[in-house]
Coordinates of C-alpha atoms in Angstrom, one line a residue:
X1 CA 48.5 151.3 60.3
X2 CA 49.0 147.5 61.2
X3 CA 52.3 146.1 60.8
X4 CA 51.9 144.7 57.7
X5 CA 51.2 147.8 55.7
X6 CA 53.9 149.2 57.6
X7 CA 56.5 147.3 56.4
X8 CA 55.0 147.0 52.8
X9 CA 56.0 150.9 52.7
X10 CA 59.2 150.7 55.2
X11 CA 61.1 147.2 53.2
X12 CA 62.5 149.0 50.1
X13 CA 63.2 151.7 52.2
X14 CA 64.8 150.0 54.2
X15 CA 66.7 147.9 51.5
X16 CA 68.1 150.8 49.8
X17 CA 69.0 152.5 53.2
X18 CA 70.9 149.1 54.3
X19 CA 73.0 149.6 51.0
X20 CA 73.4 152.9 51.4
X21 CA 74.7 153.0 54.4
X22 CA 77.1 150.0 54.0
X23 CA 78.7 151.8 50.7
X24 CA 78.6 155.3 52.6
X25 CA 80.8 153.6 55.3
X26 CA 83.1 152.3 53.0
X27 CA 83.7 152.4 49.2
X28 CA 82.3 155.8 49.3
X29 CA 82.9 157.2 52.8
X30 CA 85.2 160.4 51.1
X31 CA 81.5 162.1 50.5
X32 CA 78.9 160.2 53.0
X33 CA 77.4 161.8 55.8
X34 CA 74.2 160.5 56.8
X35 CA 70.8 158.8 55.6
X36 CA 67.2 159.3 56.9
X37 CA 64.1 157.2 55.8
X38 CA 61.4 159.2 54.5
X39 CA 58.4 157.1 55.0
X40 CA 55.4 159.5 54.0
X41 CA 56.9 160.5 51.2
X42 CA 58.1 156.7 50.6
X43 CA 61.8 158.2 49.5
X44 CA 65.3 157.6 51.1
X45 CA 67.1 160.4 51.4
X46 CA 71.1 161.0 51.5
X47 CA 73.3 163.1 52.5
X48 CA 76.5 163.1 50.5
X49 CA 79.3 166.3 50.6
X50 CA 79.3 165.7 46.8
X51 CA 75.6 165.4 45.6
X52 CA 77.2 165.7 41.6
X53 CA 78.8 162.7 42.5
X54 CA 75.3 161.0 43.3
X55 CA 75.5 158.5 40.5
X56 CA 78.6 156.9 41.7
X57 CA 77.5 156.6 45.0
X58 CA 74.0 154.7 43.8
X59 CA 76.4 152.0 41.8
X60 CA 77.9 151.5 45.0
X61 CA 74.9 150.8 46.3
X62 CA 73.4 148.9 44.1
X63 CA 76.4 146.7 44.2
X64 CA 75.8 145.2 47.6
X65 CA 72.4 145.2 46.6
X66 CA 71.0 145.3 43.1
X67 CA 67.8 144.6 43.7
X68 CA 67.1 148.2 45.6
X69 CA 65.0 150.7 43.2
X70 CA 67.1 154.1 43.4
X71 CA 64.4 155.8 42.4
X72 CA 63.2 156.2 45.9
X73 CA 66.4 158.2 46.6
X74 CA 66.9 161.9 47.2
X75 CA 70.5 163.1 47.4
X76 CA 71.0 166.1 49.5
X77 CA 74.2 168.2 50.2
X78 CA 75.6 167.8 54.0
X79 CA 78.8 170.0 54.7
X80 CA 80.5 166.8 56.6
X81 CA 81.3 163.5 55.6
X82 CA 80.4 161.1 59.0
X83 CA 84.0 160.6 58.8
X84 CA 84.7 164.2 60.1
X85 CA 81.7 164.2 62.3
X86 CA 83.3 161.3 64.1
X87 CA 86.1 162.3 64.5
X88 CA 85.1 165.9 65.5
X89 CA 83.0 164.3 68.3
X90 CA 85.7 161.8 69.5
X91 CA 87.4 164.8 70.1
X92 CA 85.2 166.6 72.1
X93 CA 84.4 163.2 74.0
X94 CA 88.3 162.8 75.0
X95 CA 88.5 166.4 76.2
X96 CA 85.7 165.1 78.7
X97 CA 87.5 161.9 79.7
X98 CA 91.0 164.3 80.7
X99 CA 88.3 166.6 82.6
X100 CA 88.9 169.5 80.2
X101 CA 85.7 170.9 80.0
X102 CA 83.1 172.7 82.1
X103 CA 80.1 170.6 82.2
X104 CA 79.1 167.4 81.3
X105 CA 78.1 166.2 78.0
X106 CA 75.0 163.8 78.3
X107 CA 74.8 162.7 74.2
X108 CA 76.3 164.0 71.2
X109 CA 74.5 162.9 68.2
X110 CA 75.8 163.4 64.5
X111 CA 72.8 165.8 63.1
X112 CA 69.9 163.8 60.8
X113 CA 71.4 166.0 57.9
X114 CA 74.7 165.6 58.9
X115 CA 75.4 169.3 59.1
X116 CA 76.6 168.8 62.8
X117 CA 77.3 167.4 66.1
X118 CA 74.3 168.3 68.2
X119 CA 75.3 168.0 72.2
X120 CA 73.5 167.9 74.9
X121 CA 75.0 169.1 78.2
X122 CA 73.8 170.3 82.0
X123 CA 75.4 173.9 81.4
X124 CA 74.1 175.0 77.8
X125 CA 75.4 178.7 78.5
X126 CA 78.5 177.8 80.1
X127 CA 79.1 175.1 77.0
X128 CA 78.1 178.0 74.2
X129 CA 80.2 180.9 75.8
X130 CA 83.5 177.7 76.2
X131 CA 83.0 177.4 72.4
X132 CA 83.1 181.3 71.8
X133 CA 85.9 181.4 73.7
X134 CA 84.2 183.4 76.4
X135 CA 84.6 181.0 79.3
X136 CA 87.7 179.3 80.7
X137 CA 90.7 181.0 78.4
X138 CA 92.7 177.7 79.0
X139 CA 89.6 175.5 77.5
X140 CA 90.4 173.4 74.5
X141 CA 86.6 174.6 73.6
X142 CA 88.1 177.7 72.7
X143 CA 87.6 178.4 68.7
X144 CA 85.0 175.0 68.8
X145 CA 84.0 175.4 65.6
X146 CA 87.3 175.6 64.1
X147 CA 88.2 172.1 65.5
X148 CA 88.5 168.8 64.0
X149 CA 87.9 170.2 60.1
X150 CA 86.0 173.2 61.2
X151 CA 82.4 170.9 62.2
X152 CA 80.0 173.0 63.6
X153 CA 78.7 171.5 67.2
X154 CA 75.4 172.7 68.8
X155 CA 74.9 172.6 72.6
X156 CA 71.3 172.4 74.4
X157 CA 70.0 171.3 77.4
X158 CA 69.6 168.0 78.0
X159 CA 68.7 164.9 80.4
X160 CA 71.1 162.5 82.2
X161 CA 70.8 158.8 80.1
X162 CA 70.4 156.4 83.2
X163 CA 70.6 152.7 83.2
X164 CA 67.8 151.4 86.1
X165 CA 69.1 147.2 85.9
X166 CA 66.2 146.1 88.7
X167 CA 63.3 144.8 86.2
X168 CA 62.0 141.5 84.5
X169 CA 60.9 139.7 81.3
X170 CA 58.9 136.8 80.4
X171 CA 59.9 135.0 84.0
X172 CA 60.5 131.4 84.4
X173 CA 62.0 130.2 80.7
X174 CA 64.1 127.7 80.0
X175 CA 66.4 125.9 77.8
X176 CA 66.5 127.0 74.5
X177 CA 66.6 130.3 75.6
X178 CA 65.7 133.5 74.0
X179 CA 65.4 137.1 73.4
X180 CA 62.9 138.6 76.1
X181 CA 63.2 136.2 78.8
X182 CA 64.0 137.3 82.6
X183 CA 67.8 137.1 83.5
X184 CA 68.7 137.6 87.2
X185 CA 71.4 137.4 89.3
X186 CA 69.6 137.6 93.0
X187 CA 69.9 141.2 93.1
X188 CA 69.0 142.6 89.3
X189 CA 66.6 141.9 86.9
X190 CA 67.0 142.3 83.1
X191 CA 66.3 141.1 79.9
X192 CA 68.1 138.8 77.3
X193 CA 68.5 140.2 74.5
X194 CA 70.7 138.9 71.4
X195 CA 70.3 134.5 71.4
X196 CA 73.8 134.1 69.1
X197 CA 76.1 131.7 68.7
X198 CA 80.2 132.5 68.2
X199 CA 81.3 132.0 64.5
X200 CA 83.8 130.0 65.8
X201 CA 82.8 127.2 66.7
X202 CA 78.7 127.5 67.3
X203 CA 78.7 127.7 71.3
X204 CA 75.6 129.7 72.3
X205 CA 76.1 133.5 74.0
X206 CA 73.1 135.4 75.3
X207 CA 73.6 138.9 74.5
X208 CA 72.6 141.4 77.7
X209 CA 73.0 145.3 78.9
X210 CA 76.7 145.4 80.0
X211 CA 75.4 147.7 83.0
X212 CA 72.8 144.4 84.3
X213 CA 75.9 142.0 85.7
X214 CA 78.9 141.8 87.0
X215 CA 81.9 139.4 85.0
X216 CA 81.7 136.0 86.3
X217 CA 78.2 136.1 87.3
X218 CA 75.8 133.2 87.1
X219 CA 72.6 134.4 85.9
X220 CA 69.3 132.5 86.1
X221 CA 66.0 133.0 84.9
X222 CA 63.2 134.6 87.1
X223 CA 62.1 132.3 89.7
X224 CA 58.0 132.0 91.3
X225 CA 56.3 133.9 91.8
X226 CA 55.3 135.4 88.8
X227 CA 55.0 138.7 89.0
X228 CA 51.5 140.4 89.0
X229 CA 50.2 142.1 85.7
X230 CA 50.4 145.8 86.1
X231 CA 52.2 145.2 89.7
X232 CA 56.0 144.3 88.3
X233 CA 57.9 146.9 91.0
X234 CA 56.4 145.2 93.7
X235 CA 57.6 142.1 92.9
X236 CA 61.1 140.6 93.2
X237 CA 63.6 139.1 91.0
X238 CA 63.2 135.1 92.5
X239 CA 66.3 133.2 92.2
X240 CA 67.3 131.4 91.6
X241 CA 65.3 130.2 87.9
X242 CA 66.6 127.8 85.5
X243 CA 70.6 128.5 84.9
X244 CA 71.3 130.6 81.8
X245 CA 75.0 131.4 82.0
X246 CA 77.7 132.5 83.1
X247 CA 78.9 136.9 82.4
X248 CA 82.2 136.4 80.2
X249 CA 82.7 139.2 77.7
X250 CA 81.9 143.0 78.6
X251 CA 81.9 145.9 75.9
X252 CA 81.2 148.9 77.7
X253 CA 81.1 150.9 74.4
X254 CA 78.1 148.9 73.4
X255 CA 76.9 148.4 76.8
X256 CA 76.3 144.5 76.0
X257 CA 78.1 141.5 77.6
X258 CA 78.1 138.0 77.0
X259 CA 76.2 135.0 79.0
X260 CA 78.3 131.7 78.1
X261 CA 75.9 128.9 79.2
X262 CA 72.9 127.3 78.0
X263 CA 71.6 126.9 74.5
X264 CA 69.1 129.6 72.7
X265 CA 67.1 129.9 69.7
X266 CA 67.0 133.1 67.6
X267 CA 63.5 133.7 68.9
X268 CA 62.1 136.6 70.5
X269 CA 59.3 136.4 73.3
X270 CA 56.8 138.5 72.4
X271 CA 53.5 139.6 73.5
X272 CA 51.6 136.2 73.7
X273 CA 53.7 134.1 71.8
X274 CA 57.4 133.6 70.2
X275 CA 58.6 134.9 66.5
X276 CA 61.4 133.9 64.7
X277 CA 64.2 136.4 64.6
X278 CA 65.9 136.2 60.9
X279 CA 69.6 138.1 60.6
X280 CA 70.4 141.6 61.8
X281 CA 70.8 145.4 60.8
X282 CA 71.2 148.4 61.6
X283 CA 68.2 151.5 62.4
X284 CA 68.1 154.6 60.2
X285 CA 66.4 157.8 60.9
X286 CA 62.9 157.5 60.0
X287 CA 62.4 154.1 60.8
X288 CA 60.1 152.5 63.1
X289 CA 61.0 149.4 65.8
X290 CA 60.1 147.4 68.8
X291 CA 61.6 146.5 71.9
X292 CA 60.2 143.0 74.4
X293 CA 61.4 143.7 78.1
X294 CA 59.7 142.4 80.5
X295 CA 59.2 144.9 82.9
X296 CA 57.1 146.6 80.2
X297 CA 55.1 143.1 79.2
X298 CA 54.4 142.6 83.4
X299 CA 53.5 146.5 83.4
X300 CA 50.9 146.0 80.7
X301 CA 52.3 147.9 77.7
X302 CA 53.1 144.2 75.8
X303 CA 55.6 144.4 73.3
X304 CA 56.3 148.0 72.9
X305 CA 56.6 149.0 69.1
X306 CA 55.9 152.0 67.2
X307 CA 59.2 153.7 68.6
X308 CA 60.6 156.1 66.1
X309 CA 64.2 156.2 65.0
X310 CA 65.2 160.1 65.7
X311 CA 69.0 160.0 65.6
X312 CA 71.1 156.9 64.2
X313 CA 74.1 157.7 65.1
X314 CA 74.4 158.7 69.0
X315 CA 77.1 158.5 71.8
X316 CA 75.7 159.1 75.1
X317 CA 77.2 159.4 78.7
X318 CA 75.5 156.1 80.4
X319 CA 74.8 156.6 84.3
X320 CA 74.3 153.1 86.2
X321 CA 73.7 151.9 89.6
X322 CA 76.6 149.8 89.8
X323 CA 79.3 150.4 87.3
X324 CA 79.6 154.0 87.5
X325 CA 79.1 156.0 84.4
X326 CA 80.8 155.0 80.7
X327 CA 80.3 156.4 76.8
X328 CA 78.3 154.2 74.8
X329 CA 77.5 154.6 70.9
X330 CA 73.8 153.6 69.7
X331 CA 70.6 155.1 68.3
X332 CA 67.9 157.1 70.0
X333 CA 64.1 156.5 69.7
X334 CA 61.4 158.1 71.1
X335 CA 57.5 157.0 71.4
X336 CA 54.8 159.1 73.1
X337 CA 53.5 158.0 76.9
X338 CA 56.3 154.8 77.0
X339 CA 58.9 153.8 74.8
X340 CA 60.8 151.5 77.6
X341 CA 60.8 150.4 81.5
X342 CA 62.9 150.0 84.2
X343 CA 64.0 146.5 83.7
X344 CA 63.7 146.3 80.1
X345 CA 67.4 146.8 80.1
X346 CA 68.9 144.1 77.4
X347 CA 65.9 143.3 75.4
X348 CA 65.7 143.0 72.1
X349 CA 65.3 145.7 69.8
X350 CA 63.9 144.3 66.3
X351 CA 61.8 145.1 63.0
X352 CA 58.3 143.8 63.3
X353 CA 56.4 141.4 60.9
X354 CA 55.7 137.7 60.4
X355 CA 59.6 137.2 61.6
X356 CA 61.7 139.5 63.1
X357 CA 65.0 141.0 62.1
X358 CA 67.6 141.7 65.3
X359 CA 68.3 145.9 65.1
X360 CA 70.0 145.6 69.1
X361 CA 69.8 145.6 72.3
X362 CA 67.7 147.9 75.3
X363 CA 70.9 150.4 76.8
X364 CA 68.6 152.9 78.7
X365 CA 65.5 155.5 78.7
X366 CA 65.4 159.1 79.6
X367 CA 65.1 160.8 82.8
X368 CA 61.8 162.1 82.5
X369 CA 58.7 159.6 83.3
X370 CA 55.5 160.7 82.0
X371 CA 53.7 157.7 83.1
X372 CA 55.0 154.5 84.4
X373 CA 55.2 156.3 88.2
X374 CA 58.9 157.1 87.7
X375 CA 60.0 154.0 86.0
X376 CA 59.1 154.5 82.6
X377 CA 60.1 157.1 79.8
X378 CA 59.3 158.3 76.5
X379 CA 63.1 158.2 74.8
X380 CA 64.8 154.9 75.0
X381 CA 68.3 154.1 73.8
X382 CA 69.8 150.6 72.1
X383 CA 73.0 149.6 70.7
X384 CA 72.9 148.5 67.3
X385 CA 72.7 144.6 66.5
X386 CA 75.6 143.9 63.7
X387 CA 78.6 146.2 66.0
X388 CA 77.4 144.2 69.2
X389 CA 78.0 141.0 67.0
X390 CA 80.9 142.0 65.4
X391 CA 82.7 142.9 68.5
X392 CA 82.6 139.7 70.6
X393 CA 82.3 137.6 66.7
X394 CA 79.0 136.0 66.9
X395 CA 76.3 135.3 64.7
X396 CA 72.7 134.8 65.2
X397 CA 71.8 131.4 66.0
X398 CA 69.8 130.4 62.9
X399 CA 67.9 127.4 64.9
X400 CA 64.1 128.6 65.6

């Protein structure tokens, strides 16, 4: 299906999902749990602890946005609001940080259906018999399902979320910069990723990976030569390119950090040209997106779309080369043979179409590398557009 009739189906899905979840996380957030879009079936469907209460929530909705047909929705019954899910995996996140448990958690992710916290760990039998109380005696896992509310968490095997910052995009930019162009600093490659301006006062900020640069950095675009199609890890960053910036603001919890330089245009480089990016949201289960990094592009797979939304609502352990490892909130995707690169680290996640609408920025991919010869996997990771911008208080810049 071409992009087009994709987002024919996907817009009022995405509409009432955009409503949904903005009411869920506040007017109604007492019986919210989760959302997923339903794209073959062309229905929305949400989770809610009260489904009798279903026509309260859909005013709510419709109230930020009347224009979204509710008769695409299907209410379900989830056992949590995300609320309690939250807060039942921020606790099992801090008993990580004081060293309290035995193993290591790579993701927890709030369940599609909101009916639990599923982890993923490196000792799935030592984590299950902890949360029988079978294990340590002095664990705070003891009774795990009677914790935070009673939330139920699930523990299976799962793969180490590493950052790999040495990559490239579109190489030798320059001023207006934007989203898919090479950033380096003379040792890394990444990817820009968000071109915003602050609120402010309208200075420009390129939007990054936090895990790419060091604070205080300059960063440049990619200087000659440009790499070889198909040949990108044999190539190296050049440096210095035209100057982008300077790293100010970090977040490590949404693994993104500010370049404060040079102007940029809320544009994304794409395939063989440049689109318009117009606002920002946020990815729901069920939806389908695109990432532009340009270690992908310079390893032949272009702009890399048709990555599925599996999980919305994901915290993840983060492993990188040069910061050590840090907990990051985002979404998780998946795409079969290659959903992201080594180097694509910072690009910009977004909604196809005739213009493009900001979801976030590249965080990492999995561990395992179907193709790619090591450097690329089939499960990529992003932080979400509108917390990134609401952290450091940006906006897109509306200039194209």
């Amino acid at each position: 299906m071409n992009v087009t009739d994709q987002n024919r189906i996907l817009n009022p899905l995405r509409a009432i999902a955009n409503a949904a979840g903005q009411a869920g996380k506040t007017t109604e957030s007492g019986i919210y749990s989760t959302l997923r879009i339903d794209a073959p079936n062309d229905a929305v469907d949400i989770y809610l602890t009260a489904p009798s209460e279903e026509a309260q929530f859909l005013r709510a909705a419709q109230r930020i946005d009347r224009h979204i047909d509710t008769r695409l929705v299907k209410v379900e019954r989830a056992p949590y609001t995300l609320r309690q899910l939250h807060a039942a995996r921020a606790q099992l996140l801090a008993e990580q940080a004081a060293h309290e448990l035995p193993y290591s958690i790579y993701t927890a992710a709030v369940a599609t259906d909101g009916s639990s916290i599923q982890v993923t760990v490196n000792k799935p039998d030592v984590a299950r018999a902890s949360a029988q109380g079978q294990g340590d005696s002095t664990s705070n896992l003891a009774g795990r399902q009677d914790v935070v509310g009673g939330v139920r968490v699930t523990f299976a095997s799962g793969r180490p979320v590493k950052a790999d910052s040495w990559a490239d995009t579109k190489w030798h930019d320059s001023s207006p910069f934007i989203g898919g162009d090479a950033l380096s600093d003379g040792s890394y490659v990444c990817s820009a990723g968000l071109p915003t301006v602050r609120t402010s006062d309208s200075h420009p900020i390129m939007i990054t990976a936090d895990h790419c640069f060091t604070s205080g950095d300059s960063i440049y675009t990619g200087a000659s030569p440009t790499p070889t199609m198909g040949n990108f890890y044999n190539t190296n960053g050049g440096y210095p390119g035209s100057y982008v910036g300077a790293v100010s603001g970090k977040s490590t919890e949404w693994d993104a950090e500010e370049i404060d330089g040079s102007n940029n245009n809320s544009d994304e480089s794409d395939s063989t040209t440049w689109y318009p990016v117009v606002g920002d949201a946020y990815s729901y289960n069920g939806d389908s997106v695109c990432q532009d990094g340009v270690a992908s592009f310079f390893m032949q797979e272009g702009t890399v779309c048709g990555i599925n939304v599996i999980n919305q609502d994901i915290t993840y352990t983060l492993q990188t080369d040069n910061q050590g490892s840090y907990t990051v909130r985002g979404v998780e995707g998946v795409r079969s043979a290659w959903a992201v690169a080594q180097g694509d680290s910072g690009a910009m996640v977004f909604q196809a179409g005739s213009t493009r609408q900001a979801r976030g920025i590249v965080s990492a991919g999995s561990a395992d590398a179907p193709t790619g010869g090591g450097h690329a996997g089939t499960y990529i990771y992003w932080t979400e557009a509108p917390d990134i911008l609401g952290h450091f208080g940006l906006k897109m810049n509306p200039k194209t």
